[in-house]
mmCIF file of C-alpha atoms in Angstrom:
data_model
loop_
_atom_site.group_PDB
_atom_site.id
_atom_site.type_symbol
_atom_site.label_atom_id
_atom_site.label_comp_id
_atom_site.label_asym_id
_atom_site.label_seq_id
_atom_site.Cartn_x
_atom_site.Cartn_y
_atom_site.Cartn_z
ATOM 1 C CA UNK A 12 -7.139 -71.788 -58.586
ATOM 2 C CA UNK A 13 -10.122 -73.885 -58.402
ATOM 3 C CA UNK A 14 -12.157 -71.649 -56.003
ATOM 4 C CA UNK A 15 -11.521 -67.967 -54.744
ATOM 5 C CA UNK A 16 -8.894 -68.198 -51.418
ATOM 6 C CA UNK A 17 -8.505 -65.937 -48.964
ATOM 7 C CA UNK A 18 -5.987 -65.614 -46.078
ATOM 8 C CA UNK A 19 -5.838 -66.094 -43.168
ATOM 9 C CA UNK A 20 -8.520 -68.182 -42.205
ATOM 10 C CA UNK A 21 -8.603 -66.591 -38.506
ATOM 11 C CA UNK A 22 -7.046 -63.229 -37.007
ATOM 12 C CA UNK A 23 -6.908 -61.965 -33.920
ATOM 13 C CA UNK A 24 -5.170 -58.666 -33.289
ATOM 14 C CA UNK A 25 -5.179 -55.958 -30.823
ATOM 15 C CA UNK A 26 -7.018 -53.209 -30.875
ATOM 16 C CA UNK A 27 -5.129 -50.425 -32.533
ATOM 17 C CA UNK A 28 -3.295 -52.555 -34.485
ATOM 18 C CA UNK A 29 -3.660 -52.852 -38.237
ATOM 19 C CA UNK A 30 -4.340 -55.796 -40.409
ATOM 20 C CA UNK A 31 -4.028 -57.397 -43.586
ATOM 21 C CA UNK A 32 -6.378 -59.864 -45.585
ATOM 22 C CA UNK A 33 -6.037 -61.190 -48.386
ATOM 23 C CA UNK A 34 -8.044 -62.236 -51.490
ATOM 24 C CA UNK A 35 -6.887 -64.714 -54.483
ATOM 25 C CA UNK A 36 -9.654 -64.872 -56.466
ATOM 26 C CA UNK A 37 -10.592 -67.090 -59.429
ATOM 27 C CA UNK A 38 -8.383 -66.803 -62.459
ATOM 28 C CA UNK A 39 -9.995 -65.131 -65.305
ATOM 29 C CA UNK A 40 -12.957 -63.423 -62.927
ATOM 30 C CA UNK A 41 -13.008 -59.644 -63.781
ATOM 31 C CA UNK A 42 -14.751 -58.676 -60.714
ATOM 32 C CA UNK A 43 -13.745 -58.660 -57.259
ATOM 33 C CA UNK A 44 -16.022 -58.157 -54.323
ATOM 34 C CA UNK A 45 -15.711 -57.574 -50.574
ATOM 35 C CA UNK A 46 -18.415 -58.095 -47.594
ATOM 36 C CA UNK A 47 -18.356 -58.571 -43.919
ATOM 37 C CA UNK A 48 -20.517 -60.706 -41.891
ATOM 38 C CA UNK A 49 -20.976 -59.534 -37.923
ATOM 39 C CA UNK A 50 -22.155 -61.380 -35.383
ATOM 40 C CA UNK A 51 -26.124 -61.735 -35.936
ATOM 41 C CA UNK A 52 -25.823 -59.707 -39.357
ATOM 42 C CA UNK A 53 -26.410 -60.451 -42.938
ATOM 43 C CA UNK A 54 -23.240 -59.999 -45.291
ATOM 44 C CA UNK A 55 -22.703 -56.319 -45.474
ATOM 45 C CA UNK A 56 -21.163 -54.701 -48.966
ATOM 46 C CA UNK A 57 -17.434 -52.889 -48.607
ATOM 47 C CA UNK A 58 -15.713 -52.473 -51.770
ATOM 48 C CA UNK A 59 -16.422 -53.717 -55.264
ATOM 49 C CA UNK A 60 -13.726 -53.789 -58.109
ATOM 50 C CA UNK A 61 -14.105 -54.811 -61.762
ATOM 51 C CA UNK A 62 -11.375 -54.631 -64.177
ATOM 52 C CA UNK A 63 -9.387 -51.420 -64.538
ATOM 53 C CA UNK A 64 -12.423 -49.215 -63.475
ATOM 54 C CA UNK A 65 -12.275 -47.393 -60.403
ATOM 55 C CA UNK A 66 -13.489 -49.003 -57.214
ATOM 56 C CA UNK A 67 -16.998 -48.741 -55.906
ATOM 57 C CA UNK A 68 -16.167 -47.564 -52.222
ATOM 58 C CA UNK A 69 -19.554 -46.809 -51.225
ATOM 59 C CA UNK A 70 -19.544 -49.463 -48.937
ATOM 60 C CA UNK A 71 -16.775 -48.938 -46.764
ATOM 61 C CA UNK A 72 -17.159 -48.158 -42.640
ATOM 62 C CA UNK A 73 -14.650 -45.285 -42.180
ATOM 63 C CA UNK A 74 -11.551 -44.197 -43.421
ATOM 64 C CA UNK A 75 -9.340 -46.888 -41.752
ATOM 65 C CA UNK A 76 -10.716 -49.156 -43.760
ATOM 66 C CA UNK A 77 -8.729 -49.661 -47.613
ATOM 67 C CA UNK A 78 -8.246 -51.981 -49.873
ATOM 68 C CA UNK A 79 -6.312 -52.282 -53.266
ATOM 69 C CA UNK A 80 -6.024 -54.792 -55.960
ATOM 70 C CA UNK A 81 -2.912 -55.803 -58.120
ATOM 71 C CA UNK A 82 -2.580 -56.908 -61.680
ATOM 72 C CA UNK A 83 -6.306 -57.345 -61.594
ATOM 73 C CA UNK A 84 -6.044 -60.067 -59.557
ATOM 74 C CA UNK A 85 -4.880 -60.456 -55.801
ATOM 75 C CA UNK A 86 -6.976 -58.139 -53.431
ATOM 76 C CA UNK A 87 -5.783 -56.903 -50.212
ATOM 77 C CA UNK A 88 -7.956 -55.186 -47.671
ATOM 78 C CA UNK A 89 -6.333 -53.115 -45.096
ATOM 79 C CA UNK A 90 -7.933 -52.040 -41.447
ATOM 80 C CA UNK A 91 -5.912 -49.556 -39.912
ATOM 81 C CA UNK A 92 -6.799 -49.065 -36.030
ATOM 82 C CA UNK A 93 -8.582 -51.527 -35.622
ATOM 83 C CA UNK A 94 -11.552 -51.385 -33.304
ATOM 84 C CA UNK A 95 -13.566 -54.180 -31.839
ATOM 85 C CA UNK A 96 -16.146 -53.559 -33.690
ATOM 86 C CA UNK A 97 -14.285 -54.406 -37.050
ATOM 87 C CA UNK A 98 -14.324 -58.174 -35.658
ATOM 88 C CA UNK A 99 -16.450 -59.991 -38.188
ATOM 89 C CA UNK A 100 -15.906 -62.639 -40.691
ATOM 90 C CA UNK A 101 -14.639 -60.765 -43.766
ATOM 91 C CA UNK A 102 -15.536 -62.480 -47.107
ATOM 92 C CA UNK A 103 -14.431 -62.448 -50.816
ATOM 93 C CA UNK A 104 -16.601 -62.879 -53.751
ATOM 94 C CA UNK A 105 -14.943 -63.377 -57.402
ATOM 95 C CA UNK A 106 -17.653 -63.278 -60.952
ATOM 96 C CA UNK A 107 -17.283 -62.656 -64.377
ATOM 97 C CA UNK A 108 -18.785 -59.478 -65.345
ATOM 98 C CA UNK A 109 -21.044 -60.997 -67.959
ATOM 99 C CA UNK A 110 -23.265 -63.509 -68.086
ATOM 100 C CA UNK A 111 -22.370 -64.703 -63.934
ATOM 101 C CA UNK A 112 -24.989 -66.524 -62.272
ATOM 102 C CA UNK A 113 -24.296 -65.281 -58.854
ATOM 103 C CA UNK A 114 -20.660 -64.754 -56.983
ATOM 104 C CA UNK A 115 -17.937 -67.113 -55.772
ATOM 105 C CA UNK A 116 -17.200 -66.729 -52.620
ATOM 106 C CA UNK A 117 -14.477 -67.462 -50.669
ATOM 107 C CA UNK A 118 -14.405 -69.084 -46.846
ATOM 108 C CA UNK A 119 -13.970 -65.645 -45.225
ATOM 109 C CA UNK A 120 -11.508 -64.328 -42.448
ATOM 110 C CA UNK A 121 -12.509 -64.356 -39.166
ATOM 111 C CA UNK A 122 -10.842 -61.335 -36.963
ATOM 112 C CA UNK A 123 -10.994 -60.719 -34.019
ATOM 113 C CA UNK A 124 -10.003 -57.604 -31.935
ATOM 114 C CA UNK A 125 -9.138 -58.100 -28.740
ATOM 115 C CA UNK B 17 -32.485 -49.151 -43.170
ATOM 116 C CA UNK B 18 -32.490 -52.451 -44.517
ATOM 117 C CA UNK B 19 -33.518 -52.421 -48.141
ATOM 118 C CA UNK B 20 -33.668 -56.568 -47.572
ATOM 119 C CA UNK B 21 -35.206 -58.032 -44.910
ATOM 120 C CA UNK B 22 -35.571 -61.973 -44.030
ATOM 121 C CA UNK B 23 -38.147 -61.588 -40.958
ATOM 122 C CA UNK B 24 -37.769 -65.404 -39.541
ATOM 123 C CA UNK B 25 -34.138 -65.849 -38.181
ATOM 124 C CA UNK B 26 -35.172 -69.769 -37.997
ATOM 125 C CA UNK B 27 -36.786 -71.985 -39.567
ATOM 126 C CA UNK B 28 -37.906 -76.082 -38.674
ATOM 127 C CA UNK B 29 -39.246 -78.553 -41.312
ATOM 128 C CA UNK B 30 -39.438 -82.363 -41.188
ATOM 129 C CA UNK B 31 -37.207 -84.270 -43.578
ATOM 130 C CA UNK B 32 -39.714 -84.763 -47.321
ATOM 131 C CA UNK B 33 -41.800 -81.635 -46.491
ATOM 132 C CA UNK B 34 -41.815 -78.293 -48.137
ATOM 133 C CA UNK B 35 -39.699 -75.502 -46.836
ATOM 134 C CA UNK B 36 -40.792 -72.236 -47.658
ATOM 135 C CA UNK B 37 -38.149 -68.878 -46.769
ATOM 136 C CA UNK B 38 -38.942 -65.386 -47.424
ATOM 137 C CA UNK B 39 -37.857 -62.523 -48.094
ATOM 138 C CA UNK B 40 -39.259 -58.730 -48.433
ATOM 139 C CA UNK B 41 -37.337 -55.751 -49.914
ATOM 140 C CA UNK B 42 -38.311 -51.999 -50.211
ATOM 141 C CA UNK B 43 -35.903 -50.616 -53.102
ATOM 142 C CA UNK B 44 -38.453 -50.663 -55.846
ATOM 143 C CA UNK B 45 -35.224 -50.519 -58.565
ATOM 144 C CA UNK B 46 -33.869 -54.210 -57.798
ATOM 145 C CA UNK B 47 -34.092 -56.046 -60.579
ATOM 146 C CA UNK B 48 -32.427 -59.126 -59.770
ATOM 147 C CA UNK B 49 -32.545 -61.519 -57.132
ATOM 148 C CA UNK B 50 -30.814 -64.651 -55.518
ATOM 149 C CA UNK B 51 -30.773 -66.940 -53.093
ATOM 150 C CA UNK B 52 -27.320 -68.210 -51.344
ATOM 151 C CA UNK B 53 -26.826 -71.174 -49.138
ATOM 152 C CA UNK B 54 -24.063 -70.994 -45.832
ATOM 153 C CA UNK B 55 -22.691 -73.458 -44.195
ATOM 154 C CA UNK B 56 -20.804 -73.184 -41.001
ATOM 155 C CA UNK B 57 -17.106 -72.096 -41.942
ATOM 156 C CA UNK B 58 -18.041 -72.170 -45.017
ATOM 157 C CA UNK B 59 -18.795 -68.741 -47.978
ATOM 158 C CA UNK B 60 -22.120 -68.533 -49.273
ATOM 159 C CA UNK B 61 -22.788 -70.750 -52.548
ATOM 160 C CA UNK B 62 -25.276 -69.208 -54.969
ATOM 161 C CA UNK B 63 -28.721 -71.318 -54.747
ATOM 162 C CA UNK B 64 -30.722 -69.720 -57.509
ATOM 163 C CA UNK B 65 -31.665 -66.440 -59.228
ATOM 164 C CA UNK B 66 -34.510 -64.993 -60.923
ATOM 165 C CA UNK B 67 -34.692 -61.715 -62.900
ATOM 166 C CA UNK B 68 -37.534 -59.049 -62.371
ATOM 167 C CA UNK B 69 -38.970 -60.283 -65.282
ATOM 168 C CA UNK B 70 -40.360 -63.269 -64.389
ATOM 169 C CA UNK B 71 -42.554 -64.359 -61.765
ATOM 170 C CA UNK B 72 -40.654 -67.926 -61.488
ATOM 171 C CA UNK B 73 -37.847 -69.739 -61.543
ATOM 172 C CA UNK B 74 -37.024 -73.225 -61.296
ATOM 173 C CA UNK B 75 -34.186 -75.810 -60.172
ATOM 174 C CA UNK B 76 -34.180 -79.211 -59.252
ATOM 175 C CA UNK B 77 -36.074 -79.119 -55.712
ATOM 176 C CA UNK B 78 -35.657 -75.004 -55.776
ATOM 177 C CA UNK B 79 -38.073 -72.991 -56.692
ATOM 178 C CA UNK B 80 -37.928 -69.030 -56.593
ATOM 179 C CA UNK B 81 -41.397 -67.227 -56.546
ATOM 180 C CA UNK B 82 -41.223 -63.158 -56.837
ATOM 181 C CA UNK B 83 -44.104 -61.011 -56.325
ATOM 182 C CA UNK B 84 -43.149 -57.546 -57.495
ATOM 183 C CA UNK B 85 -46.403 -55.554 -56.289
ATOM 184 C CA UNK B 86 -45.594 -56.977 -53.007
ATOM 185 C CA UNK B 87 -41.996 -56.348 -52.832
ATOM 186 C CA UNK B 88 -41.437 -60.169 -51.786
ATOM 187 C CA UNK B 89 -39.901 -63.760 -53.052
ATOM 188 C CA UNK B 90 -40.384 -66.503 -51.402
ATOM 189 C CA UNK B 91 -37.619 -69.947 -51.734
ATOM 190 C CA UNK B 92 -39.727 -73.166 -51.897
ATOM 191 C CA UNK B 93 -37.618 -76.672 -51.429
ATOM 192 C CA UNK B 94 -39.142 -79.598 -52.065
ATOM 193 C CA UNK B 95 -38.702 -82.186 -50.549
ATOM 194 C CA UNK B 96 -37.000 -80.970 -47.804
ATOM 195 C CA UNK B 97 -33.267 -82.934 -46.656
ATOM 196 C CA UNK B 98 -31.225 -82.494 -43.509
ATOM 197 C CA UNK B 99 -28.906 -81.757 -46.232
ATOM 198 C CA UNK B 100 -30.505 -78.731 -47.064
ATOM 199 C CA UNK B 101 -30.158 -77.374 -42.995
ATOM 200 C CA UNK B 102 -27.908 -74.354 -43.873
ATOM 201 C CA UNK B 103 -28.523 -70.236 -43.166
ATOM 202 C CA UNK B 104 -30.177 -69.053 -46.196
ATOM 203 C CA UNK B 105 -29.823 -65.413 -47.698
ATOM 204 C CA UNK B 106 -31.473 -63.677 -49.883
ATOM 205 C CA UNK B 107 -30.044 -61.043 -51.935
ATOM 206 C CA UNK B 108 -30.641 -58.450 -54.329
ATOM 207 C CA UNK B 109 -29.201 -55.714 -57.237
ATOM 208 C CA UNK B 110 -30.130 -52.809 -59.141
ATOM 209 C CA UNK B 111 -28.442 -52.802 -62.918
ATOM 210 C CA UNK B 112 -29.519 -56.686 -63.713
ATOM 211 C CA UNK B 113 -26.297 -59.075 -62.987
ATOM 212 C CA UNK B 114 -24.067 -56.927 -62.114
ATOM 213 C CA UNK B 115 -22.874 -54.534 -59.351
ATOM 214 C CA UNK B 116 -22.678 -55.184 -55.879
ATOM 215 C CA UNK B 117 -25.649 -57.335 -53.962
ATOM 216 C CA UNK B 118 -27.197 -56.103 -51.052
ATOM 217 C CA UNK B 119 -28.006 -59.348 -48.708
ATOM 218 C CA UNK B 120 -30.667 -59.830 -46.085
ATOM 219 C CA UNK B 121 -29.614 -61.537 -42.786
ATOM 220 C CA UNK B 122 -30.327 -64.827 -43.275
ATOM 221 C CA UNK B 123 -32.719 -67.458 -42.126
ATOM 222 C CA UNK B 124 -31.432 -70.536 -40.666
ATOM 223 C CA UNK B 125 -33.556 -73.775 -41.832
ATOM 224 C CA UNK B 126 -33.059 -76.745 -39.700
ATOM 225 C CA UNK B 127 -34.375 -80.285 -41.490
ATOM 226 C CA UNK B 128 -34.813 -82.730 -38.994
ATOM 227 C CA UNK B 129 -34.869 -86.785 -39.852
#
Protein backbone atom coordinates (compact mmCIF):
# COMPACT_ATOMS: atom_id res chain seq x y z
CA UNK A 1 0.00 0.00 0.00
CA UNK A 2 0.58 3.59 -0.31
CA UNK A 3 1.37 4.29 3.41
CA UNK A 4 2.04 1.83 6.41
CA UNK A 5 -1.73 0.69 7.99
CA UNK A 6 -2.38 -0.46 11.08
CA UNK A 7 -5.53 -1.94 12.71
CA UNK A 8 -7.71 -1.13 14.53
CA UNK A 9 -7.79 2.40 14.72
CA UNK A 10 -9.30 2.29 18.46
CA UNK A 11 -9.48 -0.62 21.18
CA UNK A 12 -10.89 -0.83 24.20
CA UNK A 13 -10.65 -4.04 26.20
CA UNK A 14 -10.85 -5.15 29.68
CA UNK A 15 -8.36 -5.45 31.84
CA UNK A 16 -7.02 -8.95 31.78
CA UNK A 17 -7.92 -9.47 28.52
CA UNK A 18 -5.47 -9.82 25.66
CA UNK A 19 -5.17 -7.97 22.44
CA UNK A 20 -4.14 -7.92 19.02
CA UNK A 21 -2.73 -5.06 16.70
CA UNK A 22 -1.81 -5.11 13.72
CA UNK A 23 0.81 -3.62 11.34
CA UNK A 24 0.80 -3.63 7.29
CA UNK A 25 3.60 -1.86 6.50
CA UNK A 26 4.92 -0.44 3.21
CA UNK A 27 5.69 -2.95 0.52
CA UNK A 28 9.29 -3.37 -0.11
CA UNK A 29 10.37 -1.64 3.52
CA UNK A 30 12.84 -4.11 5.21
CA UNK A 31 12.40 -2.71 8.56
CA UNK A 32 9.62 -2.73 10.85
CA UNK A 33 9.34 -0.67 13.97
CA UNK A 34 7.07 -0.45 17.02
CA UNK A 35 6.50 2.57 19.66
CA UNK A 36 3.89 3.62 22.08
CA UNK A 37 2.79 7.01 22.88
CA UNK A 38 1.13 7.50 26.67
CA UNK A 39 -0.72 10.08 27.75
CA UNK A 40 1.78 13.19 28.24
CA UNK A 41 4.79 10.98 26.86
CA UNK A 42 7.04 11.10 23.91
CA UNK A 43 6.91 7.91 21.56
CA UNK A 44 8.55 5.20 23.52
CA UNK A 45 10.68 2.28 21.49
CA UNK A 46 9.18 -1.58 21.82
CA UNK A 47 10.39 -3.83 19.25
CA UNK A 48 12.40 -3.29 16.10
CA UNK A 49 12.59 -5.91 13.19
CA UNK A 50 14.63 -5.79 9.97
CA UNK A 51 14.65 -8.50 7.52
CA UNK A 52 15.33 -12.06 8.66
CA UNK A 53 17.54 -10.87 11.64
CA UNK A 54 16.41 -11.43 14.99
CA UNK A 55 14.29 -8.83 16.71
CA UNK A 56 15.65 -6.04 18.82
CA UNK A 57 13.41 -6.59 22.04
CA UNK A 58 15.14 -4.26 24.18
CA UNK A 59 12.35 -2.15 24.26
CA UNK A 60 9.60 -4.10 25.41
CA UNK A 61 7.60 -3.39 29.05
CA UNK A 62 7.28 -6.96 30.44
CA UNK A 63 6.80 -10.25 29.32
CA UNK A 64 3.09 -9.92 28.29
CA UNK A 65 4.03 -7.92 25.80
CA UNK A 66 5.06 -9.96 22.08
CA UNK A 67 5.05 -9.40 18.86
CA UNK A 68 5.93 -11.42 15.62
CA UNK A 69 6.21 -10.69 12.01
CA UNK A 70 5.25 -12.90 8.92
CA UNK A 71 6.76 -13.25 5.52
CA UNK A 72 8.68 -10.13 6.36
CA UNK A 73 5.86 -8.22 6.13
CA UNK A 74 2.59 -8.05 8.35
CA UNK A 75 3.48 -7.36 12.11
CA UNK A 76 1.35 -8.33 14.91
CA UNK A 77 1.87 -7.18 18.45
CA UNK A 78 0.33 -9.12 21.17
CA UNK A 79 -0.52 -7.77 24.97
CA UNK A 80 -1.43 -10.49 27.06
CA UNK A 81 -3.13 -9.28 30.49
CA UNK A 82 -3.58 -6.32 29.78
CA UNK A 83 -3.24 -3.65 32.42
CA UNK A 84 -4.40 -0.09 32.36
CA UNK A 85 -1.40 1.09 32.10
CA UNK A 86 -0.78 -0.54 28.57
CA UNK A 87 -3.53 2.10 27.31
CA UNK A 88 -1.59 4.28 24.92
CA UNK A 89 -1.64 4.95 21.30
CA UNK A 90 0.51 2.17 19.81
CA UNK A 91 2.30 3.17 16.54
CA UNK A 92 4.02 1.51 13.50
CA UNK A 93 6.95 2.79 11.67
CA UNK A 94 8.05 1.04 8.20
CA UNK A 95 11.94 2.26 6.39
CA UNK A 96 14.21 0.86 4.13
CA UNK A 97 17.31 -0.16 5.78
CA UNK A 98 19.53 1.92 3.54
CA UNK A 99 19.65 5.12 2.54
CA UNK A 100 15.89 6.08 4.63
CA UNK A 101 15.45 9.54 5.49
CA UNK A 102 13.50 9.00 8.58
CA UNK A 103 10.44 6.32 9.27
CA UNK A 104 6.89 5.95 7.97
CA UNK A 105 4.65 5.84 10.33
CA UNK A 106 1.44 4.65 10.56
CA UNK A 107 -1.85 6.42 12.38
CA UNK A 108 -1.41 4.33 15.56
CA UNK A 109 -3.95 2.26 17.73
CA UNK A 110 -5.47 3.75 20.43
CA UNK A 111 -6.33 1.11 23.44
CA UNK A 112 -7.80 1.49 26.03
CA UNK A 113 -8.14 -0.72 29.20
CA UNK A 114 -10.93 -0.38 31.02
CA UNK B 1 16.42 8.75 32.35
CA UNK B 2 15.63 10.48 29.33
CA UNK B 3 18.55 10.46 26.96
CA UNK B 4 16.19 13.23 24.89
CA UNK B 5 14.67 15.88 26.40
CA UNK B 6 12.34 18.76 24.74
CA UNK B 7 12.09 21.15 27.98
CA UNK B 8 9.06 23.51 26.59
CA UNK B 9 5.84 21.32 26.31
CA UNK B 10 4.36 24.54 24.34
CA UNK B 11 5.19 26.79 22.28
CA UNK B 12 3.22 30.34 20.75
CA UNK B 13 4.45 32.30 17.66
CA UNK B 14 2.57 34.81 15.48
CA UNK B 15 1.82 33.76 11.92
CA UNK B 16 5.42 35.15 9.55
CA UNK B 17 7.69 35.00 12.66
CA UNK B 18 10.42 32.61 13.49
CA UNK B 19 9.75 29.57 15.56
CA UNK B 20 12.56 28.23 17.25
CA UNK B 21 12.13 24.35 19.22
CA UNK B 22 14.76 22.68 21.09
CA UNK B 23 15.99 19.95 22.04
CA UNK B 24 18.93 18.62 24.50
CA UNK B 25 20.24 15.01 24.68
CA UNK B 26 22.89 13.39 27.02
CA UNK B 27 24.01 10.09 25.05
CA UNK B 28 27.22 11.46 23.71
CA UNK B 29 27.13 8.32 20.88
CA UNK B 30 24.00 9.72 18.81
CA UNK B 31 24.97 10.41 15.69
CA UNK B 32 21.94 11.21 13.94
CA UNK B 33 19.13 13.34 14.47
CA UNK B 34 15.51 14.29 13.27
CA UNK B 35 12.80 16.19 13.65
CA UNK B 36 9.02 14.72 13.21
CA UNK B 37 5.84 16.64 12.89
CA UNK B 38 2.21 15.15 14.68
CA UNK B 39 -0.87 15.97 14.00
CA UNK B 40 -3.87 15.06 16.00
CA UNK B 41 -4.89 11.38 14.93
CA UNK B 42 -2.43 11.47 12.87
CA UNK B 43 1.62 9.30 12.99
CA UNK B 44 4.50 11.42 13.09
CA UNK B 45 5.86 12.57 9.49
CA UNK B 46 9.63 12.99 9.34
CA UNK B 47 10.45 16.95 9.18
CA UNK B 48 14.18 16.89 8.67
CA UNK B 49 17.47 15.23 9.67
CA UNK B 50 20.94 16.13 10.09
CA UNK B 51 23.95 13.83 10.68
CA UNK B 52 26.62 14.48 13.50
CA UNK B 53 28.70 15.69 10.99
CA UNK B 54 27.44 18.77 10.22
CA UNK B 55 26.51 21.68 12.11
CA UNK B 56 23.43 22.48 9.60
CA UNK B 57 20.91 21.44 7.67
CA UNK B 58 18.52 23.01 5.49
CA UNK B 59 14.85 22.68 3.95
CA UNK B 60 12.55 24.95 2.55
CA UNK B 61 11.46 27.11 5.76
CA UNK B 62 13.32 24.26 8.11
CA UNK B 63 16.33 24.66 9.34
CA UNK B 64 18.17 22.14 11.79
CA UNK B 65 21.08 23.69 13.90
CA UNK B 66 23.20 21.00 16.12
CA UNK B 67 25.65 21.99 18.62
CA UNK B 68 27.57 18.88 19.60
CA UNK B 69 29.71 20.40 22.62
CA UNK B 70 26.43 21.37 23.96
CA UNK B 71 24.53 18.29 23.46
CA UNK B 72 21.62 20.43 21.75
CA UNK B 73 19.72 21.19 18.18
CA UNK B 74 17.58 23.59 17.87
CA UNK B 75 14.44 23.53 14.74
CA UNK B 76 14.16 27.07 13.25
CA UNK B 77 10.87 27.71 10.86
CA UNK B 78 10.70 30.52 9.03
CA UNK B 79 8.18 32.10 8.45
CA UNK B 80 6.04 30.66 10.75
CA UNK B 81 2.14 29.28 9.36
CA UNK B 82 -0.84 28.14 11.38
CA UNK B 83 -0.10 25.33 9.17
CA UNK B 84 2.89 24.51 10.84
CA UNK B 85 0.78 24.30 14.59
CA UNK B 86 1.53 20.55 15.15
CA UNK B 87 3.51 18.65 18.36
CA UNK B 88 7.00 18.53 17.31
CA UNK B 89 9.58 15.70 18.32
CA UNK B 90 12.81 15.42 18.22
CA UNK B 91 14.60 12.27 17.91
CA UNK B 92 17.77 10.62 17.89
CA UNK B 93 20.15 7.22 17.00
CA UNK B 94 23.36 5.73 17.62
CA UNK B 95 24.78 3.62 14.36
CA UNK B 96 23.96 6.65 11.70
CA UNK B 97 20.41 5.82 9.87
CA UNK B 98 19.63 3.00 11.21
CA UNK B 99 18.37 1.23 14.38
CA UNK B 100 15.73 2.23 16.50
CA UNK B 101 15.17 6.22 17.44
CA UNK B 102 14.84 7.28 20.78
CA UNK B 103 12.20 10.39 20.76
CA UNK B 104 11.85 13.27 23.16
CA UNK B 105 8.28 14.24 24.26
CA UNK B 106 7.36 16.69 22.09
CA UNK B 107 6.71 20.37 22.01
CA UNK B 108 3.48 21.59 20.85
CA UNK B 109 3.84 24.93 18.60
CA UNK B 110 0.70 26.84 18.23
CA UNK B 111 0.83 29.62 15.11
CA UNK B 112 -1.72 31.99 15.59
CA UNK B 113 -3.18 34.33 12.49
Amino acid sequence: GAGVSQSPSNKVTEKGKDVELRCDPISGHTALYWYRQSLGQGLEFLIYFQGNSAPDKSGLPSDRFSAERTGGSVSTLTIQRTQQEDSAVYLCASSFFTGWRGYTFGSGTRLTVV
Amino acid sequence: DQQVKQNSPSLSVQEGRISILNCDYTNSMFDYFLWYKKYPAEGPTFLISISSIKDKNEDGRFTVFLNKSAKHLSLHIVPSQPGDSAVYFCAASVGGSQGNLIFGKGTKLSVKP
